[in-house]
Amino acid sequence: MFHAFPNIMTDQDQDSSARIPLSLHSVSSLKASLHQRGFRLTTQRQTILHIFQTLPQGNHLSAEDLHDRLRQQGERISLSTVYRTLHLMAQMGLLRELELAEGHKHYELNLPSPHHHLVCIQCNQTIEFANDQIFQVSYKQAQAHGYHMLDCQLTLHVICPEAMHQGWHTTLPRGWICDRAAQKSYIDQED
Amino acid sequence: MFHAFPNIMTDQDQDSSARIPLSLHSVSSLKASLHQRGFRLTTQRQTILHIFQTLPQGNHLSAEDLHDRLRQQGERISLSTVYRTLHLMAQMGLLRELELAEGHKHYELNLPSPHHHLVCIQCNQTIEFANDQIFQVSYKQAQAHGYHMLDCQLTLHVICPEAMHQGWHTTLPRGWICDRAAQKSYIDQED
DNA sequence: TTAGCTGCAAAGTATTTGCATGAAC
DNA sequence: GTTCATGCAAATACTTTGCAGCTAA
């Protein structure tokens, strides 16, 4: 039985058919999960959870991004609280912490079937992909060491075709940036 | 043919039997590789490459670590140069950039058969493991998208047995740190 | 009523950059 | 001689922390 997101399961979720409880990441399960640990359910924490719940699959936010979104919807949550909440939710296993190429962390809901990333180290272009084998291998590895796995992330550092074409390995000029550097991210499916 | 470390191959290395050229990461290949791109071989760059070459397998250094080592051996290379060199060598595919839990990057030579990491998000304890499947999957994925792969890293975020034992999912007190938090890292082999 | 939480401001840590001097080619 | 690299110091980016007042339980 896979237990990648176990912490907010209730006892009756523990059978194998309930691997992905419907209540996962709901406000009431957040509340229960916080209370179990002696933490409190605040409006700020609810609001932040809601942002992640309504974020399209494949998107991920930095602390700054999240703070901006909150301001846009009229919420006045301080950046400190944003950082504290992201850290807390990551420690609880609710959020997945991604280290991509931009130099700061990104967060998204820690859902089943994690996806992985291919990142061009020249232009930071990022492509997501899914692959069940990775999860299987990871889970087995964690179990072999007696650890409880919350998340697994495979990150490929690559050179994009544009950079290769420009002669990445020989004549690529300093400071060259591929045209796609401005673009954000692409979503891709399992092969 | 796998091309994870292609940039400093010479033309006669291009046959499949020379997948891992002996000259890989030598001073003369560093020189050639730099010159190809219009960069220069400086004593600082040589010295830094040498540190990585003599680093035991499985070790990795942060910019600060590297700077300290240089001072210890009497070299006076500025921290700026250390950062600039690490960045340059990572962009060239010579070094592998690791994002573990400590909040700053670590570097090591980008050798064949990359290893992966299991990191406890409670105490930062890190275990290395190797697994050839990961490389195969990654290479296939990069190729499918037309990208040139330099490196792949699988990172598992886990809860260590100690934290689980203390009741991670229910009663783990704030600020709890497992006894192993002070320890550094463990090496492990492929299963 | 008693912790825990938030917001603000200040501090801390990691990394980058401008510029004058020095080194590689 | 020209161009690139280094070292220093200053700047930047990101994140954490102390503390007083606020809020959930």
Tab-separated table of C-alpha atoms in Angstrom, chain A residues 6-7 33 35-39 87 90-93 97-101 103 105 116 118 120-122 125 127-131 133-134 137-142 144-162 164 168-174 180 188-191, chain B residues 6-7 33 35-39 87 90-93 97-101 103 105 116 118 120-122 125 127-131 133-134 137-142 144-162 164 168-174 180 188-191:
chain	number	residue	atom	x	y	z
A	6	PRO	CA	-0.845	9.722	4.718
A	7	ASN	CA	-0.985	12.356	7.336
A	33	SER	CA	-4.379	17.583	10.721
A	35	HIS	CA	-5.179	20.119	15.578
A	36	GLN	CA	-3.542	16.707	15.838
A	37	ARG	CA	-0.250	18.486	16.051
A	38	GLY	CA	-1.350	21.289	18.313
A	39	PHE	CA	-1.565	23.866	15.531
A	87	HIS	CA	7.039	25.694	5.337
A	90	ALA	CA	5.448	21.225	3.325
A	91	GLN	CA	6.527	19.732	6.663
A	92	MET	CA	3.065	18.253	7.050
A	93	GLY	CA	3.301	16.681	3.611
A	97	GLU	CA	8.430	21.699	-2.631
A	98	LEU	CA	10.036	22.017	-6.057
A	99	GLU	CA	13.572	23.198	-6.758
A	100	LEU	CA	13.631	24.222	-10.370
A	101	ALA	CA	16.080	26.478	-12.126
A	103	GLY	CA	16.783	30.059	-7.858
A	105	LYS	CA	11.424	27.214	-4.328
A	116	HIS	CA	8.691	15.335	-12.912
A	118	LEU	CA	13.060	18.491	-17.515
A	120	CYS	CA	17.174	23.473	-19.709
A	121	ILE	CA	20.146	24.876	-17.815
A	122	GLN	CA	20.662	27.463	-20.529
A	125	GLN	CA	12.597	26.256	-20.019
A	127	ILE	CA	8.732	20.612	-19.316
A	128	GLU	CA	6.685	18.401	-17.048
A	129	PHE	CA	6.280	14.708	-17.539
A	130	ALA	CA	4.740	11.827	-15.649
A	131	ASN	CA	6.125	8.341	-15.266
A	133	GLN	CA	8.073	3.772	-12.800
A	134	ILE	CA	9.744	6.590	-10.912
A	137	VAL	CA	11.392	2.771	-7.753
A	138	SER	CA	11.290	5.576	-5.194
A	139	TYR	CA	8.768	3.944	-2.969
A	140	LYS	CA	10.737	0.728	-2.961
A	141	GLN	CA	13.937	2.586	-2.152
A	142	ALA	CA	12.375	4.514	0.734
A	144	ALA	CA	14.107	-0.520	1.892
A	145	HIS	CA	15.645	2.088	4.163
A	146	GLY	CA	12.677	2.180	6.515
A	147	TYR	CA	11.608	5.693	5.543
A	148	HIS	CA	8.150	7.079	5.007
A	149	MET	CA	7.998	8.672	1.562
A	150	LEU	CA	6.096	11.918	1.082
A	151	ASP	CA	7.211	12.864	-2.381
A	152	CYS	CA	9.617	11.978	-5.150
A	153	GLN	CA	10.945	14.255	-7.864
A	154	LEU	CA	13.045	13.397	-10.848
A	155	THR	CA	14.748	16.409	-12.376
A	156	LEU	CA	16.630	16.265	-15.659
A	157	HIS	CA	19.162	18.939	-16.458
A	158	VAL	CA	19.211	19.289	-20.199
A	159	ILE	CA	20.250	21.508	-23.062
A	160	CYS	CA	17.342	22.522	-25.264
A	161	PRO	CA	17.452	21.893	-29.032
A	162	GLU	CA	17.796	25.632	-29.655
A	164	MET	CA	22.375	22.672	-29.208
A	168	TRP	CA	26.187	24.720	-27.193
A	169	HIS	CA	29.240	22.471	-26.878
A	170	THR	CA	31.560	24.550	-28.993
A	171	THR	CA	30.747	28.085	-29.864
A	172	LEU	CA	27.875	29.136	-27.696
A	173	PRO	CA	28.559	32.762	-26.892
A	174	ARG	CA	28.587	33.907	-23.283
A	180	ARG	CA	12.144	30.550	-25.302
A	188	ASP	CA	3.435	17.074	-21.062
A	189	GLN	CA	1.958	13.652	-20.487
A	190	GLU	CA	3.356	10.266	-19.639
A	191	ASP	CA	4.901	8.412	-22.535
B	6	PRO	CA	29.636	15.149	-24.190
B	7	ASN	CA	31.091	18.571	-24.223
B	33	SER	CA	36.516	22.952	-23.727
B	35	HIS	CA	38.833	27.613	-25.582
B	36	GLN	CA	36.109	26.217	-27.813
B	37	ARG	CA	33.763	28.663	-26.191
B	38	GLY	CA	36.126	31.598	-26.078
B	39	PHE	CA	36.897	31.232	-22.369
B	87	HIS	CA	28.292	28.400	-12.400
B	90	ALA	CA	27.802	23.640	-14.298
B	91	GLN	CA	26.728	25.378	-17.520
B	92	MET	CA	29.412	23.474	-19.385
B	93	GLY	CA	28.134	20.196	-17.966
B	97	GLU	CA	24.403	20.920	-9.220
B	98	LEU	CA	22.552	19.360	-6.298
B	99	GLU	CA	19.651	20.933	-4.418
B	100	LEU	CA	19.434	19.134	-1.134
B	101	ALA	CA	17.760	20.261	2.044
B	103	GLY	CA	19.166	25.682	1.579
B	105	LYS	CA	23.513	24.324	-3.735
B	116	HIS	CA	20.265	9.983	-6.156
B	118	LEU	CA	16.663	10.424	-0.050
B	120	CYS	CA	14.325	13.561	5.539
B	121	ILE	CA	12.375	16.820	5.581
B	122	GLN	CA	12.416	16.799	9.366
B	125	GLN	CA	19.491	13.440	6.990
B	127	ILE	CA	21.147	8.960	2.057
B	128	GLU	CA	22.588	8.371	-1.386
B	129	PHE	CA	21.547	5.542	-3.624
B	130	ALA	CA	22.229	4.443	-7.174
B	131	ASN	CA	19.765	2.985	-9.629
B	133	GLN	CA	16.689	2.481	-14.210
B	134	ILE	CA	16.444	6.157	-13.378
B	137	VAL	CA	14.015	6.466	-18.000
B	138	SER	CA	15.501	9.955	-17.938
B	139	TYR	CA	17.550	9.532	-21.035
B	140	LYS	CA	14.563	8.191	-22.930
B	141	GLN	CA	12.422	11.069	-21.748
B	142	ALA	CA	14.972	13.712	-22.729
B	144	ALA	CA	11.717	11.926	-26.717
B	145	HIS	CA	11.575	15.692	-26.318
B	146	GLY	CA	14.673	16.311	-28.393
B	147	TYR	CA	16.794	17.490	-25.488
B	148	HIS	CA	20.403	16.766	-24.721
B	149	MET	CA	20.625	15.371	-21.179
B	150	LEU	CA	23.487	16.430	-18.923
B	151	ASP	CA	22.296	15.060	-15.625
B	152	CYS	CA	19.351	13.460	-13.863
B	153	GLN	CA	18.561	13.540	-10.164
B	154	LEU	CA	15.858	11.716	-8.298
B	155	THR	CA	15.144	13.205	-4.886
B	156	LEU	CA	12.860	11.557	-2.356
B	157	HIS	CA	11.365	13.614	0.419
B	158	VAL	CA	10.853	11.307	3.333
B	159	ILE	CA	10.244	11.154	7.060
B	160	CYS	CA	12.929	9.238	8.908
B	161	PRO	CA	12.004	6.315	11.176
B	162	GLU	CA	12.915	8.371	14.242
B	164	MET	CA	7.725	8.493	12.552
B	168	TRP	CA	5.226	12.536	13.045
B	169	HIS	CA	1.690	12.437	11.683
B	170	THR	CA	-0.060	13.160	14.934
B	171	THR	CA	1.805	14.529	17.852
B	172	LEU	CA	5.180	15.599	16.612
B	173	PRO	CA	5.957	18.701	18.635
B	174	ARG	CA	6.930	21.893	16.890
B	180	ARG	CA	20.580	12.458	13.673
B	188	ASP	CA	24.420	3.603	0.075
B	189	GLN	CA	24.631	1.305	-2.893
B	190	GLU	CA	22.251	0.229	-5.622
B	191	ASP	CA	19.738	-2.392	-4.584
